[in-house]
Amino acid sequence: MMIAVDGPSAAGKGTLARGIARALGYHFLDTGSLYRAVGLMMIRHGKALEDADSAAHFAATLDVDKIADHELRNERVAEAASRISAYPQVRKNLLEFQRAFARKAPGAVLDGRDIGTVVCPDADLKFFVTAATDVRARRRFDELRGQGVATTYEAVLADVMARDERDATRTTAPTAMADDAIMIDTSELTAEEVLKAVLEVVKDARG
């Protein structure tokens, strides 16, 4: 079974997707980490984020096994990922990697922005996870503070809104809910409540 989990940043899609994969014994891929990895390579090599050719090159030659997860979890890398993800060739170079992963047995759960619409339009189940902008900003702010990052809620809110704008308006694979996706608003739900509800849907789908 192939399960797509899409949605904007800090909506809870990553937590949900990991939970689904863990409960079912499926493979999990945070597709955003691929773009973060490309963004990290751009930073490491001193490339300007406007250099689409370099970004495409790093996407084509990416070796995710050589990048530690903690290196991807900072705002500078997140910003770089959001910028380079708008380049068509970057998305094209990462597309086959994602599709091959989605075909892994016994099943796979992928989370991102365009899994149900572009990467895996034939996914067996599609979920679109969202939450109010201020709620997502508060979650992100709390996460950053927990990591010891000095920032303000207002700065995080502005970043979340700017990222939403880029993701929704880019010409290549903008963030969008697939017509056959199930929307989940996590604004007033705990991660446990969301996972429980989704696993019931998965159970029904599997028969």
JSON list of C-alpha atoms in Angstrom, two decimals, residues 11-12 54 83 85 98 107 116 126 129 136-137 153 165 187 194:
[
{"chain": "A", "resi": 11, "resn": "ALA", "atom": "CA", "xyz": [0.81, 21.10, 10.37]},
{"chain": "A", "resi": 12, "resn": "GLY", "atom": "CA", "xyz": [1.85, 17.76, 11.85]},
{"chain": "A", "resi": 54, "resn": "SER", "atom": "CA", "xyz": [24.00, 23.93, -9.01]},
{"chain": "A", "resi": 83, "resn": "ARG", "atom": "CA", "xyz": [13.94, 28.34, -2.16]},
{"chain": "A", "resi": 85, "resn": "SER", "atom": "CA", "xyz": [12.36, 23.42, -4.22]},
{"chain": "A", "resi": 98, "resn": "GLN", "atom": "CA", "xyz": [10.66, 9.29, -4.42]},
{"chain": "A", "resi": 107, "resn": "GLY", "atom": "CA", "xyz": [4.20, -0.49, 1.80]},
{"chain": "A", "resi": 116, "resn": "GLY", "atom": "CA", "xyz": [-0.72, 13.01, -3.74]},
{"chain": "A", "resi": 126, "resn": "LYS", "atom": "CA", "xyz": [-4.08, 10.42, 0.42]},
{"chain": "A", "resi": 129, "resn": "VAL", "atom": "CA", "xyz": [-2.89, 17.69, 6.92]},
{"chain": "A", "resi": 136, "resn": "ARG", "atom": "CA", "xyz": [1.50, 26.18, 13.02]},
{"chain": "A", "resi": 137, "resn": "ALA", "atom": "CA", "xyz": [3.68, 29.19, 13.82]},
{"chain": "A", "resi": 153, "resn": "TYR", "atom": "CA", "xyz": [6.98, 34.23, 17.60]},
{"chain": "A", "resi": 165, "resn": "GLU", "atom": "CA", "xyz": [3.18, 31.77, -0.14]},
{"chain": "A", "resi": 187, "resn": "SER", "atom": "CA", "xyz": [-5.52, 22.81, 14.94]},
{"chain": "A", "resi": 194, "resn": "VAL", "atom": "CA", "xyz": [-4.97, 12.40, 14.60]}
]
